Short mmCIF file of C-alpha atoms in Angstrom, two decimals:
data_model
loop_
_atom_site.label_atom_id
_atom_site.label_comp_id
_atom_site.label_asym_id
_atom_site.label_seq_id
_atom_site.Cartn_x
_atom_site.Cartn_y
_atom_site.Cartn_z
CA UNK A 9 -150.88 39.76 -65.95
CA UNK A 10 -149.18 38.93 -68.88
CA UNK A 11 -150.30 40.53 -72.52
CA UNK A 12 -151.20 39.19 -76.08
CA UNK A 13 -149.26 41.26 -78.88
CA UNK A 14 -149.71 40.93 -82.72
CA UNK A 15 -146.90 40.88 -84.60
CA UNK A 16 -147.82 40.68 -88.35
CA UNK A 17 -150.08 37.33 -87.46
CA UNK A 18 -147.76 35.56 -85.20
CA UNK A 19 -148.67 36.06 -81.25
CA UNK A 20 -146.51 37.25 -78.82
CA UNK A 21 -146.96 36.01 -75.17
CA UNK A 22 -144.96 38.56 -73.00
CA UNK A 23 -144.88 37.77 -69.13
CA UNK A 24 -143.88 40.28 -66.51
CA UNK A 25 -140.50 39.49 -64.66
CA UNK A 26 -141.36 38.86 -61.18
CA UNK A 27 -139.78 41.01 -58.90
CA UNK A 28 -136.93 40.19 -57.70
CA UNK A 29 -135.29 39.85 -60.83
CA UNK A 30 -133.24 42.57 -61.85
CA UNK A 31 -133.34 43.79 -65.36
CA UNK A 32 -129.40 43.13 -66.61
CA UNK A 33 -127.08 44.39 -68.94
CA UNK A 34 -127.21 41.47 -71.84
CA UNK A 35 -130.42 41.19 -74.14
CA UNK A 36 -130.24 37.46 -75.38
CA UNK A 37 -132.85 36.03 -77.83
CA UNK A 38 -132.77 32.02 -76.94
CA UNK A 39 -133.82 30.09 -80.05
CA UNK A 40 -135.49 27.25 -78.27
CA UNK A 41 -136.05 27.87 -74.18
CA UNK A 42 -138.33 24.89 -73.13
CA UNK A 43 -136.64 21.90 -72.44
CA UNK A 44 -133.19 20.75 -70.93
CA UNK A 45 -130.07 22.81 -72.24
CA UNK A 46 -132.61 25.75 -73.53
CA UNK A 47 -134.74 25.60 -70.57
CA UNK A 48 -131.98 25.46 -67.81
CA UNK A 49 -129.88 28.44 -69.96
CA UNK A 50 -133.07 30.58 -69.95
CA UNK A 51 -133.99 29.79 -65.61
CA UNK A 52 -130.10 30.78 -65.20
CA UNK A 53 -129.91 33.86 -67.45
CA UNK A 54 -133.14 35.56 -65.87
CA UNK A 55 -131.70 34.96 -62.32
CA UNK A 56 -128.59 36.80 -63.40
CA UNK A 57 -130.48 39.58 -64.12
CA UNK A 58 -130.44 39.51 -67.89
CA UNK A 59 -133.41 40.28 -70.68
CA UNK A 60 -134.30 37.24 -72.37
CA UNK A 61 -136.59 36.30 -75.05
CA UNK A 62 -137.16 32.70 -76.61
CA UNK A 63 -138.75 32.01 -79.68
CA UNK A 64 -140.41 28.19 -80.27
CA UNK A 65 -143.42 26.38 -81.76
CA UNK A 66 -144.78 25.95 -77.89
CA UNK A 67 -145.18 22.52 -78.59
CA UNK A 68 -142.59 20.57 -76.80
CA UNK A 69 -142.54 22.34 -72.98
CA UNK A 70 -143.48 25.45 -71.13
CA UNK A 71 -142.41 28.75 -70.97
CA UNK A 72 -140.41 29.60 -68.15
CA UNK A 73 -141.91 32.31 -66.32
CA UNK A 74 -140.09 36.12 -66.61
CA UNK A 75 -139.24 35.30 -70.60
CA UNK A 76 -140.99 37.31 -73.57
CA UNK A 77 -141.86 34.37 -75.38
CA UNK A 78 -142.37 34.60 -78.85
CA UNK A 79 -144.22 31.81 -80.98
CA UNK A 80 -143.24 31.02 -84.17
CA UNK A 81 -141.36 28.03 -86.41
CA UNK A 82 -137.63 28.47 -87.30
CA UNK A 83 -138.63 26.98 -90.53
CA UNK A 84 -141.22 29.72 -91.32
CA UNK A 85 -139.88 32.55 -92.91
CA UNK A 86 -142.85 34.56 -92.44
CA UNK A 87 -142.34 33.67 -88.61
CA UNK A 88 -138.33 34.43 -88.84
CA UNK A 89 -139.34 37.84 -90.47
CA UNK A 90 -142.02 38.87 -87.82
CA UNK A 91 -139.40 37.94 -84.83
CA UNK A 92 -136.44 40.25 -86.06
CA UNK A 93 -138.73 43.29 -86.70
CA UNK A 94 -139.63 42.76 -83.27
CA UNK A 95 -136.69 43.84 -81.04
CA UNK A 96 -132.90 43.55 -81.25
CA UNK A 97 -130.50 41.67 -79.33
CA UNK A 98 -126.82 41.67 -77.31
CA UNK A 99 -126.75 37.81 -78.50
CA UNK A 100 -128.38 34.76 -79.73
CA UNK A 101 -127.69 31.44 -77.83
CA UNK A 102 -129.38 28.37 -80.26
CA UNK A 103 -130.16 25.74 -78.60
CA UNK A 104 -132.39 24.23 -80.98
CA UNK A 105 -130.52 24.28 -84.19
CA UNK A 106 -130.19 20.75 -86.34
CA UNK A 107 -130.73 21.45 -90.07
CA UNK A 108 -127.96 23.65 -91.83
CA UNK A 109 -130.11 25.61 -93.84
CA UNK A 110 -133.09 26.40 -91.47
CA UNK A 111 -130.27 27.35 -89.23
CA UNK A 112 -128.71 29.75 -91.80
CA UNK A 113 -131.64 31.20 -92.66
CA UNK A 114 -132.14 32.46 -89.14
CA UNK A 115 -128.58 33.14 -88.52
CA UNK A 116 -128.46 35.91 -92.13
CA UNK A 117 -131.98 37.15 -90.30
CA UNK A 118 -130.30 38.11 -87.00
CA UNK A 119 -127.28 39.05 -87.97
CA UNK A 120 -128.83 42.83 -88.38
CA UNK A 121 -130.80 42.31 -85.30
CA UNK A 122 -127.81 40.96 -82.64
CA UNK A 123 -123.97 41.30 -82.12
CA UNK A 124 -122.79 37.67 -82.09
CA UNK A 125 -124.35 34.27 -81.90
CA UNK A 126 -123.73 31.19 -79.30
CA UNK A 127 -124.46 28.00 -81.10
CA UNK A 128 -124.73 24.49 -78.85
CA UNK A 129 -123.38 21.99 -80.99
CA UNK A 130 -121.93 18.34 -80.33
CA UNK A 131 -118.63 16.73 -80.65
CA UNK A 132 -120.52 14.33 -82.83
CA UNK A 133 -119.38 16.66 -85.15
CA UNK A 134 -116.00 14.79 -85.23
CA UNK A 135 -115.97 12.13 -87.77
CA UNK A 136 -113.08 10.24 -85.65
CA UNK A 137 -114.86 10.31 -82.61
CA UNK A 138 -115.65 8.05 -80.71
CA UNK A 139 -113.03 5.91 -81.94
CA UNK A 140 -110.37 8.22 -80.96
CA UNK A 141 -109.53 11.22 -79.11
CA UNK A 142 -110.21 14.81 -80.15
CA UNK A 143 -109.87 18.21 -79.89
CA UNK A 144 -111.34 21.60 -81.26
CA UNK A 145 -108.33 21.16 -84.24
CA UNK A 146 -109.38 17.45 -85.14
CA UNK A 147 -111.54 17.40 -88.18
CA UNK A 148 -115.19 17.58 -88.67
CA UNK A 149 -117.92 16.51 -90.93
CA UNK A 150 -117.74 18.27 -94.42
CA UNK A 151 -121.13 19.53 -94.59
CA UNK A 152 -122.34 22.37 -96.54
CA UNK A 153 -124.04 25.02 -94.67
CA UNK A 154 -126.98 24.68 -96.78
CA UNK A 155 -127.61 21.30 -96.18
CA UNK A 156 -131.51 20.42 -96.56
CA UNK A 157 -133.52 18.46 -94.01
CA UNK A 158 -136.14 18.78 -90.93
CA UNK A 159 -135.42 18.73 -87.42
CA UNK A 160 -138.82 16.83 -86.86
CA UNK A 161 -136.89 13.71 -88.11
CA UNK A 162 -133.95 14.49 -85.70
CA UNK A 163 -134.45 12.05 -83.09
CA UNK A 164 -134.19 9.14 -85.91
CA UNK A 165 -131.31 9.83 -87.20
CA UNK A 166 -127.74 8.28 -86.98
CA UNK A 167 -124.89 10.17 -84.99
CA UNK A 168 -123.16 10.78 -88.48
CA UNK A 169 -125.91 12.46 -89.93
CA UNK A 170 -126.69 14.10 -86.58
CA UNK A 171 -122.77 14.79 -86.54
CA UNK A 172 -122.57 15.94 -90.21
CA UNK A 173 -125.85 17.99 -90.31
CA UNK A 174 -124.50 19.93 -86.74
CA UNK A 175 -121.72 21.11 -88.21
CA UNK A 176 -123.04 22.37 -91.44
CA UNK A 177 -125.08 24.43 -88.96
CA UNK A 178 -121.88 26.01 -87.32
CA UNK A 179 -120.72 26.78 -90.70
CA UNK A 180 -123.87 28.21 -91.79
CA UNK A 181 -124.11 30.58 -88.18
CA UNK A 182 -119.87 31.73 -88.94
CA UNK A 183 -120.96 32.37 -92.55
CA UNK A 184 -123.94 34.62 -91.40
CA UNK A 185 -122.14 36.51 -88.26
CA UNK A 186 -118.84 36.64 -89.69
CA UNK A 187 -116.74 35.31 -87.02
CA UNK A 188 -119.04 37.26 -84.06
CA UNK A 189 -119.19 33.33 -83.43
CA UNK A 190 -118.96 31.35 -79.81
CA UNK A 191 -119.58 27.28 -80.93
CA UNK A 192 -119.93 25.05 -78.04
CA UNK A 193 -119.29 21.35 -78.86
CA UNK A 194 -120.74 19.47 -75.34
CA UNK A 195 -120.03 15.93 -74.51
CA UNK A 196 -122.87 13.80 -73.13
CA UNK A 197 -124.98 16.42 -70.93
CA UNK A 198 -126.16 15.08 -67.75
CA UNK A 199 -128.48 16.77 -64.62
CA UNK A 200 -131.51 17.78 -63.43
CA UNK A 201 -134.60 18.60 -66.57
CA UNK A 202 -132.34 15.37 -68.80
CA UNK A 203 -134.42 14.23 -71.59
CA UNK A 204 -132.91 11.86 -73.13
CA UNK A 205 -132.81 9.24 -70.37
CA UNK A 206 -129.69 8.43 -69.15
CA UNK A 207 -128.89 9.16 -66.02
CA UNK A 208 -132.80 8.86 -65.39
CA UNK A 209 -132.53 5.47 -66.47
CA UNK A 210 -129.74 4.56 -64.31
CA UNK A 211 -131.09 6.35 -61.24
CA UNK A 212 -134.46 4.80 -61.68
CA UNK A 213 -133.00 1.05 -62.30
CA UNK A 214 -130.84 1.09 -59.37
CA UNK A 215 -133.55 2.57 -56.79
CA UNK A 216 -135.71 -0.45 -58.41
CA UNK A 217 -132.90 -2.68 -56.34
CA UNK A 218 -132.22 -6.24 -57.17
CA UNK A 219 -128.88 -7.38 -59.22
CA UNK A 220 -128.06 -4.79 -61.39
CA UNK A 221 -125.93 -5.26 -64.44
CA UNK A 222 -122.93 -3.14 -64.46
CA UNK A 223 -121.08 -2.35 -68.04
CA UNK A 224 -116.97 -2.78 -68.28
CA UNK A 225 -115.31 -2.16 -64.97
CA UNK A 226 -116.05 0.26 -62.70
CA UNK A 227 -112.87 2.22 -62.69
CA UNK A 228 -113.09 3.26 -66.52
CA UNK A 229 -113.00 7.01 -66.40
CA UNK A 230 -115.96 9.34 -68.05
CA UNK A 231 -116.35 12.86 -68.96
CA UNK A 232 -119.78 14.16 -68.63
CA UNK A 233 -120.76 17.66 -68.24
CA UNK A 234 -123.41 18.90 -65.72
CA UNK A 235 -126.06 21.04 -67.86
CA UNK A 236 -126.02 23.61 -65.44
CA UNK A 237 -122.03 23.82 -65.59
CA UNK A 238 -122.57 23.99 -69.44
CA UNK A 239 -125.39 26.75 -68.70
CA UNK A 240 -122.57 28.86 -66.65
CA UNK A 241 -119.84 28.37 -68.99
CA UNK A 242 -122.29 29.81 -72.12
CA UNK A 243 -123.60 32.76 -69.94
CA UNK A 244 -120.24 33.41 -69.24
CA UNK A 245 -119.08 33.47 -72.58
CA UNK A 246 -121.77 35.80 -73.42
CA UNK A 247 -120.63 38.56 -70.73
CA UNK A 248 -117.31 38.72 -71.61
CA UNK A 249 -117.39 38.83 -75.15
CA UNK A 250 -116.03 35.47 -75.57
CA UNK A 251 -115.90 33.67 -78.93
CA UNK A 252 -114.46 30.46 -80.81
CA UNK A 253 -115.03 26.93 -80.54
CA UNK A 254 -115.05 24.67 -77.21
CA UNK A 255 -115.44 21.29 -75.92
CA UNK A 256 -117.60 21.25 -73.38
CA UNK A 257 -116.95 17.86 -71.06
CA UNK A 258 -115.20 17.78 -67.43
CA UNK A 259 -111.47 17.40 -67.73
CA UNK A 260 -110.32 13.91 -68.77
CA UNK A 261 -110.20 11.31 -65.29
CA UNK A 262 -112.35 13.35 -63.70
CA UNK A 263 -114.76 10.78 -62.33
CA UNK A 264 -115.44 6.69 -63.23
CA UNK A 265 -118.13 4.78 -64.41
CA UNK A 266 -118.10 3.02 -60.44
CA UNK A 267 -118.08 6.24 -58.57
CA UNK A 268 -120.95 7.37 -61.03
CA UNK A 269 -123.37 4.07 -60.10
CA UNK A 270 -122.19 4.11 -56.44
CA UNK A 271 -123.84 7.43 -56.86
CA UNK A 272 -126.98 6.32 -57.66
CA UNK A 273 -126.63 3.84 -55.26
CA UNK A 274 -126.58 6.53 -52.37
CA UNK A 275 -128.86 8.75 -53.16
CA UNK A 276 -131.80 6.20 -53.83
CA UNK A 277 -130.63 4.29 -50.45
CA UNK A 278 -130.89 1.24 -52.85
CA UNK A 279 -129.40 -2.35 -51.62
CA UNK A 280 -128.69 -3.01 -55.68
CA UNK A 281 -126.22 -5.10 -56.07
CA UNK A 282 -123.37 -4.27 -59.29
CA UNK A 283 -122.14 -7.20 -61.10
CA UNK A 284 -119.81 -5.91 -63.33
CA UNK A 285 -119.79 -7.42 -66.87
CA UNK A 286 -116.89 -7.58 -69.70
CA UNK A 287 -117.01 -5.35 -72.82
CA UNK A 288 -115.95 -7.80 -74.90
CA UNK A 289 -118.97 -10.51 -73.00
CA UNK A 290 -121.64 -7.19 -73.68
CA UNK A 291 -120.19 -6.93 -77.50
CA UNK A 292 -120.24 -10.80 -78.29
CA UNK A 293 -123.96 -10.72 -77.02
CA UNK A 294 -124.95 -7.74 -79.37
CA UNK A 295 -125.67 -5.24 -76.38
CA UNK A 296 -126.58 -1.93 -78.31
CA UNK A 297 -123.69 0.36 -76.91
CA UNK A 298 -124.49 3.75 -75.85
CA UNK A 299 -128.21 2.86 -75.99
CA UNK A 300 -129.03 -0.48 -74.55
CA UNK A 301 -126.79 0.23 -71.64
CA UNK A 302 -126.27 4.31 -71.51
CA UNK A 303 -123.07 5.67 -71.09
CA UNK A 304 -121.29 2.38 -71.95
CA UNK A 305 -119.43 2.62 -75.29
CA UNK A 306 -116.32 0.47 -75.90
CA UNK A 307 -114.21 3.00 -78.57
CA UNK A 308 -110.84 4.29 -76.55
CA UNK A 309 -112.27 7.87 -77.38
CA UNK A 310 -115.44 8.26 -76.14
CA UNK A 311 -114.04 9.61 -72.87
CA UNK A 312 -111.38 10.97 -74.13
CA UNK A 313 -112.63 14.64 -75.49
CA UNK A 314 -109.91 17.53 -74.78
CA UNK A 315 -111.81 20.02 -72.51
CA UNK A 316 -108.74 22.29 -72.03
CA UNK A 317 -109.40 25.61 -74.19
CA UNK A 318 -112.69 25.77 -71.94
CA UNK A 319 -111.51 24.89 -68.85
CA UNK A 320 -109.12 28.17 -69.63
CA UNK A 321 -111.87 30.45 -70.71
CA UNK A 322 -113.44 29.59 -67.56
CA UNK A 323 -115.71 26.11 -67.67
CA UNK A 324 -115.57 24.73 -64.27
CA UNK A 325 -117.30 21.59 -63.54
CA UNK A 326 -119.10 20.34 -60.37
CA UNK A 327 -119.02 16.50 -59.06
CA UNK A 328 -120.16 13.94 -60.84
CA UNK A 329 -121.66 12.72 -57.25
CA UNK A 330 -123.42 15.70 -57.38
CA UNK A 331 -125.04 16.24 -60.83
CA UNK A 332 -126.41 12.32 -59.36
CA UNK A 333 -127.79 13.90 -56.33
CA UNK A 334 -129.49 17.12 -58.10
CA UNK A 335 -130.98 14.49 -60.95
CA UNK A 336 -132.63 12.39 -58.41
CA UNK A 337 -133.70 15.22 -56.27
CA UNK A 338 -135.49 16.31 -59.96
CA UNK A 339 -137.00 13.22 -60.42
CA UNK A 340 -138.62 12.62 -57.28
CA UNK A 341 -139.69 16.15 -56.36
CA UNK A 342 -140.78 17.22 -60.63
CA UNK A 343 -141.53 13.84 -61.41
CA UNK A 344 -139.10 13.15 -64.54
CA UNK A 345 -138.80 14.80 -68.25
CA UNK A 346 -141.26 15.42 -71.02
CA UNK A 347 -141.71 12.80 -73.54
CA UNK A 348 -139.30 12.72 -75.86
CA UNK A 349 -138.38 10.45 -78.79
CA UNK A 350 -134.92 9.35 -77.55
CA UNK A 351 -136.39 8.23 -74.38
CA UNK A 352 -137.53 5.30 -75.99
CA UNK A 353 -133.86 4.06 -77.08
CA UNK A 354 -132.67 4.00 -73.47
CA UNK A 355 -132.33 0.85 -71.63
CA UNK A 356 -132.09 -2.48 -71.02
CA UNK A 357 -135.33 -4.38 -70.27
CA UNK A 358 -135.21 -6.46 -67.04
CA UNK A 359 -135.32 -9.59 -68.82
CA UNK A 360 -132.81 -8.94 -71.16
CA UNK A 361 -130.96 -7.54 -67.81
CA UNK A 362 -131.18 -11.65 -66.31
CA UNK A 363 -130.94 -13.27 -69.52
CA UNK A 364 -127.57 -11.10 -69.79
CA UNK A 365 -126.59 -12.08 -66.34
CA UNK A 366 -127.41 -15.52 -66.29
CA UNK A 367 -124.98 -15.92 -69.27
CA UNK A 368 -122.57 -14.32 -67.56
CA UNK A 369 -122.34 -16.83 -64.79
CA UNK A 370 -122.74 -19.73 -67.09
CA UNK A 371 -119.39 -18.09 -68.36
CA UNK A 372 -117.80 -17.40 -65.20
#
């Protein structure tokens, strides 16, 4: 059975490992731990062995079971102050950090409780991208690390702010552990727990059949990066000591847009047919990119994210046939995501789907 512990007010729900988990060598406090990157980070640490404790509202998922889960809000200092006079840490992955002073604030709070400090970023953090290429040298938003805000507001806000705000937070986390620092700027994260809808979306249009609208051409190359290779990549970092910044995508021409639908295709056994549709057609009829059709965006850089300093330090990234497989196996057997506010943003409707293509044909 698990216990109820009082620490200062705030509750502490601590569940026994189960049994065949082995009790590692890394301590790592997760900030966050319920949903998607968090969730999938926490499942893989605790089958490697390692201690791990999350700390979250428990309002947006579920613990996952073998974590000492501590409740409490970032935001709260009172909260903050009753988590680091509760235990010490090898590291702290954040996974759930948006605002760059709520962030800080944690970060000064930990630094006498862990070694060093993982922080998932974005490369939204580039001001040039997606209009152009980048690596971990191109510049980033100038935000200050003390940067108010909420993250209850996150899901509403534009990529620069989103951009800008992220990397005030990696400023605000080097500031605080004094280069004991690894930053991890992913790409668009794909696989089995997704929340934003995505991949979901395409999976679950193209098992739906029919005549299926199909963005650009099919051999335009993409770069997304399985969460669980992401997952691997961070643990790794963590038990060899690793720090810096990284890119996290799969290596440029690594898959297409066509092998990534043909996919989906498979592993729903779906008859869709692709009709494959200009950019310029899908721009000229005010298609939201990125959105309205995910993973389609026009900019030459939005697949075009140097991966190579992490790819050295040891990211290694599966098929993008089989983060497809592993989603839809997700979906069908756990049913789909959480609700989430993104969610909502994802998508074409099917009308505007044969309003689109019957304007196509008119054209062709």
């Amino acid at each position: 059975m698990g216990r109820l512990l009082a620490a200062e007010g705030m509750v502490i729900l601590s569940t026994p490992l189960p049994a065949c988990v082995m009790i590692g060598d890394m301590r790592i406090l997760v900030l966050g731990g319920t949903r998607f990157v968090g969730r999938v980070l926490v499942e893989e640490a605790l089958a490697q062995g390692h201690q791990v404790t999350t700390f979250n509202r428990g309002q947006t998922g579920h613990d996952v079971p073998g974590v000492e889960a501590v409740r409490g809000d970032r935001e709260n200092r009172s909260d903050l102050l009753s988590l680091v006079q509760g235990g010490e840490w090898d590291w702290v992955v954040d996974t759930s950090g948006y605002v760059p002073q709520v962030v800080g604030n944690a970060a000064r709070l930990l630094s006498d409780r862990a070694s060093a400090y993982v922080f998932l970023s974005t490369i939204s953090v580039y001001p040039g991208w997606p209009a152009e290429p980048v690596n971990e040298d191109s510049n980033v938003y100038d935000c200050p690390p003390d940067a108010l805000g909420t993250a209850e507001d996150e899901a509403n806000w534009s990529a620069a702010q989103y951009g800008a705000y992220k990397a005030g937070c990696e400023r605000a986390v080097q500031e605080a552990f004094e280069g004991a620092v690894t930053v991890l700027r992913p790409g668009v994260i794909l696989g089995p727990q997704e929340n934003v809808g995505r991949l979901t979306w395409w999976l679950r249009r193209i098992a739906q059949g029919g005549r299926v609208l199909a963005p650009g051409r099919p051999a335009k190359p993409i770069q997304p990066i399985d969460i669980r290779d992401l997952t691997a990549f961070t643990l790794s970092c963590l038990a060899q000591g690793t720090t810096g910044t990284f890119n996290v995508t799969a290596p440029k021409g690594r898959a297409t847009f066509g092998e990534m639908l043909d996919a989906c295709r498979t592993v729903t056994s779906s008859a869709a047919e692709l009709t494959w549709v200009d950019d310029a057609f899908l721009v000229e009829h005010d298609v939201r990119q990125w959105t309205e059709i995910p993973l389609w965006r026009t900019p030459l850089g939005t697949w075009q994210v140097d991966s190579t300093a992490g790819l050295a330090a040891g990211l290694v990234c599966r098929p993008t046939a089989a983060t497809v497989r592993d989603t839809h196996l997700w979906l069908t057997e756990a049913g789909g995501p959480l609700a989430y506010g993104r969610q909502a943003h994802h998508g074409l409707s099917l009308k505007r789907e044969r309003d689109l293509l019957k304007a196509w044909d008119r054209r062709r």
